[in-house]
CSV table of C-alpha atoms in Angstrom, one decimal:
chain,number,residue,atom,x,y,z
V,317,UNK,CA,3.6,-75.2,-144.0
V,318,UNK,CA,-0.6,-74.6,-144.9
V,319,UNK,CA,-3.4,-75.6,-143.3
V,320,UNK,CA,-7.0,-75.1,-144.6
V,321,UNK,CA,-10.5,-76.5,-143.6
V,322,UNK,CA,-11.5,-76.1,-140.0
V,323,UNK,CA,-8.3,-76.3,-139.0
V,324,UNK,CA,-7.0,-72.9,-136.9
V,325,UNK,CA,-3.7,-73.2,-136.8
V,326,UNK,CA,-0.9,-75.9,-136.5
V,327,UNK,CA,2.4,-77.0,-134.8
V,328,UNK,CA,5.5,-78.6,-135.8
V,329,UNK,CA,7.3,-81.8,-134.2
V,330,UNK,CA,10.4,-83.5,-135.0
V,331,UNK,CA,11.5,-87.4,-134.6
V,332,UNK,CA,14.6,-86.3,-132.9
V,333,UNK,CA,14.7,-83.2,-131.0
V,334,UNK,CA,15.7,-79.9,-132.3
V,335,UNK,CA,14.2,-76.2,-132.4
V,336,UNK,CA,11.4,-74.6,-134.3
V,337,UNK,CA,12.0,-71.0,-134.3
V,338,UNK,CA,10.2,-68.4,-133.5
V,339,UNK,CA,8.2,-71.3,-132.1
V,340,UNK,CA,6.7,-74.8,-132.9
V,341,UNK,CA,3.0,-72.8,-134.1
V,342,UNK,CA,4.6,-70.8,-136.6
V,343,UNK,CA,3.7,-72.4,-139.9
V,344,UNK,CA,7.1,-71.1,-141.5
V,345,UNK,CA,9.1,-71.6,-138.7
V,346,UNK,CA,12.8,-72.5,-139.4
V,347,UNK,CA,13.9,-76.0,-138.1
V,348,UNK,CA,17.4,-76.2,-135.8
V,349,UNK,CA,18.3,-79.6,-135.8
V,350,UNK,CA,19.8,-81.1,-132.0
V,351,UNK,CA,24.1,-80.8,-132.1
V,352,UNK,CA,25.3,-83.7,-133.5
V,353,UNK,CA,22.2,-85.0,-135.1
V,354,UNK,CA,22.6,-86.8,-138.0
V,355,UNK,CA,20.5,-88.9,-140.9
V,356,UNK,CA,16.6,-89.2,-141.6
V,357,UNK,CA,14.5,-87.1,-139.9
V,358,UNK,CA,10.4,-86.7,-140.0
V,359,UNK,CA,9.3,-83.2,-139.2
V,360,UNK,CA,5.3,-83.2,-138.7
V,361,UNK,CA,2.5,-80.2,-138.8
V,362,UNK,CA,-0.4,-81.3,-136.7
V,363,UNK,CA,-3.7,-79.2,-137.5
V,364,UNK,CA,-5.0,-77.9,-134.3
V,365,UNK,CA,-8.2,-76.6,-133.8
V,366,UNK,CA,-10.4,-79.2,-135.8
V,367,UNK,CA,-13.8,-79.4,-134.2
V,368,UNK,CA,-15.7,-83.3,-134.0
V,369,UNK,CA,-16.5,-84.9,-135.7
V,370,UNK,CA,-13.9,-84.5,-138.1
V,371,UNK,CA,-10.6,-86.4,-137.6
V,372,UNK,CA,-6.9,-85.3,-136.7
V,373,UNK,CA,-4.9,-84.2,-139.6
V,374,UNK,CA,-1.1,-84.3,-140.1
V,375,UNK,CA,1.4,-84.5,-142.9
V,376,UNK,CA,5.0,-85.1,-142.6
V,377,UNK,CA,8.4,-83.8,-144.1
V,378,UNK,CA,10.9,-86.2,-144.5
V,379,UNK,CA,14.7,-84.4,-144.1
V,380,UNK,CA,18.1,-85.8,-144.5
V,381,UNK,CA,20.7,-84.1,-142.2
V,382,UNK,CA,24.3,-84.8,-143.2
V,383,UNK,CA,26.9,-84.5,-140.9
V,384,UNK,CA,29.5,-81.1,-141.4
V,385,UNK,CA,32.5,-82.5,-141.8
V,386,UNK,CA,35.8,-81.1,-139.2
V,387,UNK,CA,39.6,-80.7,-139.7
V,388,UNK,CA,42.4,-80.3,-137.3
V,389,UNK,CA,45.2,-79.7,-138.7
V,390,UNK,CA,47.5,-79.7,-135.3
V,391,UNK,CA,48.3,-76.4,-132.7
V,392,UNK,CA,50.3,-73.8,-134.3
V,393,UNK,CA,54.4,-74.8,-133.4
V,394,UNK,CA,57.9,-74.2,-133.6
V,395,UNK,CA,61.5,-75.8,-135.0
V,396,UNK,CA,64.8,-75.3,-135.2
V,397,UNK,CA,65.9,-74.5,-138.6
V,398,UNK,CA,67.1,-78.2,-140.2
V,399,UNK,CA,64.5,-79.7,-138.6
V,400,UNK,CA,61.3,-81.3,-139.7
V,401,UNK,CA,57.9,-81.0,-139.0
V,402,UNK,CA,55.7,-83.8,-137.5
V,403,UNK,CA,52.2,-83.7,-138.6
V,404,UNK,CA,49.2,-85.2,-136.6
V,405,UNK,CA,45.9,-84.2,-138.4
V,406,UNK,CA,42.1,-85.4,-137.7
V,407,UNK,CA,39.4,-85.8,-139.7
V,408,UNK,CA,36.2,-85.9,-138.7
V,409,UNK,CA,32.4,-86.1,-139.8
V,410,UNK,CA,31.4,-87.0,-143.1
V,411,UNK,CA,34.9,-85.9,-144.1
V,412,UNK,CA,36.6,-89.5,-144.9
V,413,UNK,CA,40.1,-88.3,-146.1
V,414,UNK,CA,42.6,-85.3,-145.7
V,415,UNK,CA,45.2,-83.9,-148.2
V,416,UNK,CA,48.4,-82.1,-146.9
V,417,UNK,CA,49.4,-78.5,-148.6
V,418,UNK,CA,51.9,-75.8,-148.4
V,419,UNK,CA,52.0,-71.8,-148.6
V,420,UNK,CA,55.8,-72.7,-148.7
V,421,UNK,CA,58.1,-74.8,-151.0
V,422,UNK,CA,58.8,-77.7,-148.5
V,423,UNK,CA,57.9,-80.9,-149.2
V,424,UNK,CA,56.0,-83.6,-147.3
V,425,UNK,CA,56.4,-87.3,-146.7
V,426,UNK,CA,52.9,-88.1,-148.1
V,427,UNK,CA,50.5,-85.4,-148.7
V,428,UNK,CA,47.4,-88.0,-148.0
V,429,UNK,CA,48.4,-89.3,-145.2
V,430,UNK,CA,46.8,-87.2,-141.5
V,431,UNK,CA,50.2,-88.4,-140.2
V,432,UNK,CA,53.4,-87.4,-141.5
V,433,UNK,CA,56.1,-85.1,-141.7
V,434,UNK,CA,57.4,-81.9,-143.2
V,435,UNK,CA,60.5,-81.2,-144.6
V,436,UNK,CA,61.0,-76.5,-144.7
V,437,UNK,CA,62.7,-75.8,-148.2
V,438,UNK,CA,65.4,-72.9,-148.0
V,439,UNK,CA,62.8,-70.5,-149.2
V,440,UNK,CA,60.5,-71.5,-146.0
V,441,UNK,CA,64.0,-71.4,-143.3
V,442,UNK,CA,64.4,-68.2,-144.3
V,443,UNK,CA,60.8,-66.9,-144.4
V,444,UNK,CA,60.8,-68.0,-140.9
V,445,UNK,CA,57.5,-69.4,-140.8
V,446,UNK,CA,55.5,-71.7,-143.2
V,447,UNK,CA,52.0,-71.9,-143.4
V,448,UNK,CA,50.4,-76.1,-143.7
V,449,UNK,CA,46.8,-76.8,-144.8
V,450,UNK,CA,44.7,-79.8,-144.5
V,451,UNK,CA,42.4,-80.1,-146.5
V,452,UNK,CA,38.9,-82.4,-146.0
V,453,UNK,CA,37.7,-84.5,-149.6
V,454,UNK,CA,34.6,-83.1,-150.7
V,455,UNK,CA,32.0,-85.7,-148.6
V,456,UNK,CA,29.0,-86.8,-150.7
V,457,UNK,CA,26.0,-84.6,-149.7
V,458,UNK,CA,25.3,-80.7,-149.8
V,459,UNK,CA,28.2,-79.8,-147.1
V,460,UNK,CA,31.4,-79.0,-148.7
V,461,UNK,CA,34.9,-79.8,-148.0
V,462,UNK,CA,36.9,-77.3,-145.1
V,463,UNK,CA,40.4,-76.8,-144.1
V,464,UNK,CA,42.8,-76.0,-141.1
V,465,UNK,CA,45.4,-73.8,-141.1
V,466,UNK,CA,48.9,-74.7,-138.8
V,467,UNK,CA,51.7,-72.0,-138.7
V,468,UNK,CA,55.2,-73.1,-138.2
V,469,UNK,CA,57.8,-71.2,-136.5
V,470,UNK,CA,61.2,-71.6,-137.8
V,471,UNK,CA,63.9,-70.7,-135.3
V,472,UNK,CA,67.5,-70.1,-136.6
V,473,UNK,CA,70.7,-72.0,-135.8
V,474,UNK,CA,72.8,-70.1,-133.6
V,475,UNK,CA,76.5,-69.3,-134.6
V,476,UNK,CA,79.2,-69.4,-132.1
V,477,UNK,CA,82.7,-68.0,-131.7
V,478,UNK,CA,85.0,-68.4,-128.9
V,479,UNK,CA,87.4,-65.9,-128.4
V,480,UNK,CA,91.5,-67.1,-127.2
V,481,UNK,CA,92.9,-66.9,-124.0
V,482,UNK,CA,97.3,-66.3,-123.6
V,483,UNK,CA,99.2,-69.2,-121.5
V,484,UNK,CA,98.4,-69.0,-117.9
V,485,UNK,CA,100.1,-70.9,-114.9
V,486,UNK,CA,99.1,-74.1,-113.3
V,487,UNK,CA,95.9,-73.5,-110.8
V,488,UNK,CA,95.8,-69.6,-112.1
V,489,UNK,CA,91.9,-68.8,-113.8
V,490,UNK,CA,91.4,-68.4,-117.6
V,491,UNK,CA,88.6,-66.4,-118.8
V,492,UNK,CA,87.9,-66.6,-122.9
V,493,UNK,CA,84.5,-64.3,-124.3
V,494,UNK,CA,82.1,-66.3,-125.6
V,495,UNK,CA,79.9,-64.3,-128.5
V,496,UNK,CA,76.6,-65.9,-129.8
V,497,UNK,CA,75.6,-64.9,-133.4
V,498,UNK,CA,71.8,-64.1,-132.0
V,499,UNK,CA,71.8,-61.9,-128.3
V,500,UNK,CA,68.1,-62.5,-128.1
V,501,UNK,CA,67.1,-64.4,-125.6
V,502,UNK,CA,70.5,-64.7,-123.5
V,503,UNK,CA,72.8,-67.5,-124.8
V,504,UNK,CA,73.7,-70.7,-122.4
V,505,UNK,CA,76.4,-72.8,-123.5
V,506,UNK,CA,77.7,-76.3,-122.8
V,507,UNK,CA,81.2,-77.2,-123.4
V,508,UNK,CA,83.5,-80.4,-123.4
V,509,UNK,CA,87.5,-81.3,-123.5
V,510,UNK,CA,88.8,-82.5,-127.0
V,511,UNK,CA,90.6,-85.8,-126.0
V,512,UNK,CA,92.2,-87.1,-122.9
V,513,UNK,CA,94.1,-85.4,-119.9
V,514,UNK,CA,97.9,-86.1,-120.3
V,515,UNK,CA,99.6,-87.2,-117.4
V,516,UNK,CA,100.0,-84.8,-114.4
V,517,UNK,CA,97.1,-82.4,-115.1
V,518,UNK,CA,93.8,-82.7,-114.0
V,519,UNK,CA,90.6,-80.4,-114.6
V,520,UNK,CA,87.4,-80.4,-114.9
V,521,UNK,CA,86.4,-81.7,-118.7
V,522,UNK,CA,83.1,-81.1,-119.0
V,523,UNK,CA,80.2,-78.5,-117.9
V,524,UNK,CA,77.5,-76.0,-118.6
V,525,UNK,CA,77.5,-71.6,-118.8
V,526,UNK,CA,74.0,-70.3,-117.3
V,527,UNK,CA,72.8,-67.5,-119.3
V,528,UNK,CA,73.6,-64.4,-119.4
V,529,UNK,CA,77.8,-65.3,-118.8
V,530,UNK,CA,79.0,-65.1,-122.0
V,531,UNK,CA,82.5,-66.3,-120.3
V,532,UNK,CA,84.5,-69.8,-120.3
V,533,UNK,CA,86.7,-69.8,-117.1
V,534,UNK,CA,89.0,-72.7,-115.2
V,535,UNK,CA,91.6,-73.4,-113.9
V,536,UNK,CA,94.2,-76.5,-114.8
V,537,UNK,CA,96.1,-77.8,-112.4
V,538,UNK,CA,99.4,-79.2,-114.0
V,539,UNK,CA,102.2,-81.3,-112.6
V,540,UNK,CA,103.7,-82.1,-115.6
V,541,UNK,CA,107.5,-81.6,-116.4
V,542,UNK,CA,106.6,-79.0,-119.6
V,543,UNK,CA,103.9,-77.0,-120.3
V,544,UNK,CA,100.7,-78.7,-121.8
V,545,UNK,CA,98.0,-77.1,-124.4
V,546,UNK,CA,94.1,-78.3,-123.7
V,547,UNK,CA,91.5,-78.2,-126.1
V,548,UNK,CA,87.8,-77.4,-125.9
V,549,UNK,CA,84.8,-77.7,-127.7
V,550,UNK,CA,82.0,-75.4,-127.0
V,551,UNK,CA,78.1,-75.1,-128.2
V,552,UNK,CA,75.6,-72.5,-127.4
V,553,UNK,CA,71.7,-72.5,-127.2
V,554,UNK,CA,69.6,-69.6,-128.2
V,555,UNK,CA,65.7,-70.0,-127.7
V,556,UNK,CA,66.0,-73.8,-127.8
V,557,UNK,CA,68.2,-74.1,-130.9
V,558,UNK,CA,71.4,-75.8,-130.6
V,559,UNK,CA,74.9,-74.3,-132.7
V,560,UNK,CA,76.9,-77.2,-134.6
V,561,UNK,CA,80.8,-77.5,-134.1
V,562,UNK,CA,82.7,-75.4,-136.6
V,563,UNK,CA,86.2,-74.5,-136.2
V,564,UNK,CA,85.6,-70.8,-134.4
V,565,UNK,CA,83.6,-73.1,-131.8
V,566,UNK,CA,87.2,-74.6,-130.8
V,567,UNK,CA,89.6,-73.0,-128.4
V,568,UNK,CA,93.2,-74.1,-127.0
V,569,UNK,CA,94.7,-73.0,-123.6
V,570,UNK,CA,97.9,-73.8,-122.6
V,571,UNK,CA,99.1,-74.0,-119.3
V,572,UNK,CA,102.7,-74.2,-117.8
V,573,UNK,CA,103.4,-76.2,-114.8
C-alpha cells in the first residue's frame, strides 16, 4: 500500500482475522489468512497520523480466498496375494471429485468412485507391492488439483508339504515333518481328518501346531478287527497368509489294532 498527504504512516486490518507480517504498519506487509478461512475478504489501510481538521482516510482491498483442496487416499496396507484391495478415499476442500490410478497393472472396480476395490494383476503379485493414487479434479479457482499416494503390500501364498509317516500300532505316537515353502516368520498350521472315523477307532480329528513345531503327531487308538488307514488334511499360515489344499498337503497313516 501508499499513503500520501499528511498522513504518516498507516496500518492494515482484515474482516476475518489473519496475520500481517512483519506487522500490521508495514505498508507492504504480506497477509496470512486465519486456518480454514475461506471466501470474500476486505483487507483495509487506515492513514494514521492525519492532523484536524482533515478527516480519516481508508481504502479497502477486496480478496477472494479459495479453499486448498485435500486427498486421503487410505493408510499404507497389506494382502495376501489373490486378494483384493478395499479402497476408502476422502476428498476434501474445494476438491469435489477423486479419480483412482495405478503405478501397477491391476484394475479397479471404478476408478471415480472414493470407495472401491482393487484387483493386483500378476505383474503387481509378483512385484510385491503396488503403488494407488488418488487424484483431486482440478477445483475452479487458482489452487490446483493434489494427490495421495497408498502402498500395498502383497504377501505370498505359502506352499505346504507334508512329509509320510510308516504304520504304527494302536495308541503308539506318529510324528510326520511338516515343511512350509516360506521359513520366515515361523509357520503355524491347522489340520483336520478327511471323512469319518470307522468303527472301533477313535482320535482326535481336528486341531492347531503353534509355531515353530513344524511336526504332526497323535496317536489312534484302534479296536478294530484289521488295520485302518486315516487321512489328513493340513494348512499352514505364514505372516497371516493362508496355504490352499493341494495334494502334497494330504497325508495317510495307518494304524494296526
Amino acid at each position: 500500500g501508499s499513503i500520501t498527504g499528511g498522513a504518516t504512516g498507516g496500518t492494515w486490518s482484515s474482516s476475518s482475522g489473519g496475520t500481517f507480517l512483519p506487522n500490521p504498519n508495514t505498508l507492504n506487509a504480506t497477509f496470512i489468512p486465519s486456518s480454514g478461512a475461506t471466501g470474500a475478504v476486505t483487507l483495509t489501510l487506515t492513514a494514521n497520523g492525519i492532523i484536524s481538521p482533515c478527516p480519516a482516510e481508508n481504502a479497502t482491498v477486496p480478496i477472494t480466498l479459495n479453499a486448498n483442496p485435500f486427498v486421503n487416499a487410505g493408510n499404507d496396507t497389506s494382502i495376501c496375494a489373490g486378494s483384493s484391495v478395499i479402497l476408502h478415499g476422502t476428498i476434501g476442500g474445494s476438491a469435489t471429485s477423486g479419480t483412482w490410478s495405478t503405478m501397477g497393472s491391476g484394475s479397479f472396480q471404478s476408478v471415480s468412485s472414493l470407495n472401491t476395490t482393487y484387483t493386483p494383476s500378476a505383474a503387481d503379485i509378483s512385484a510385491g507391492n503396488v503403488k494407488l493414487i488418488l487424484t483431486t479434479n482440478d477445483p475452479v479457482g487458482p489452487c490446483s488439483s493434489v494427490k495421495d499416494t497408498l502402498n500395498v503390500i502383497i504377501k505370498p501364498i505359502p506352499l505346504l508339504t507334508v512329509g509320510t509317516a510308516s504304520a504304527v500300532c494302536s495308541g503308539v505316537a506318529f510324528s510326520i515333518p511338516l515343511t512350509p515353502s516360506i521359513l520366515s516368520p515361523p509357520a503355524c498350521y491347522n489340520w483336520t481328518l478327511s471323512g469319518t472315523l470307522p468303527a472301533g477307532v477313535t482320535t482326535t480329528t481336528s486341531g492347531t501346531i503353534a509355531a515353530p513345531n513344524n511336526t504332526f503327531s497323535g496317536t489312534v487308538q484302534n479296536l478294530s478287527n484289521g488295520p485302518v488307514t486315516l487321512q489328513f488334511q493340513l494348512t499352514t499360515t505364514v505372516n497371516g497368509c493362508t496355504s490352499i489344499n493341494t495334494p502334497a498337503s494330504i497325508t495317510s497313516i495307518s494304524i494296526n489294532p
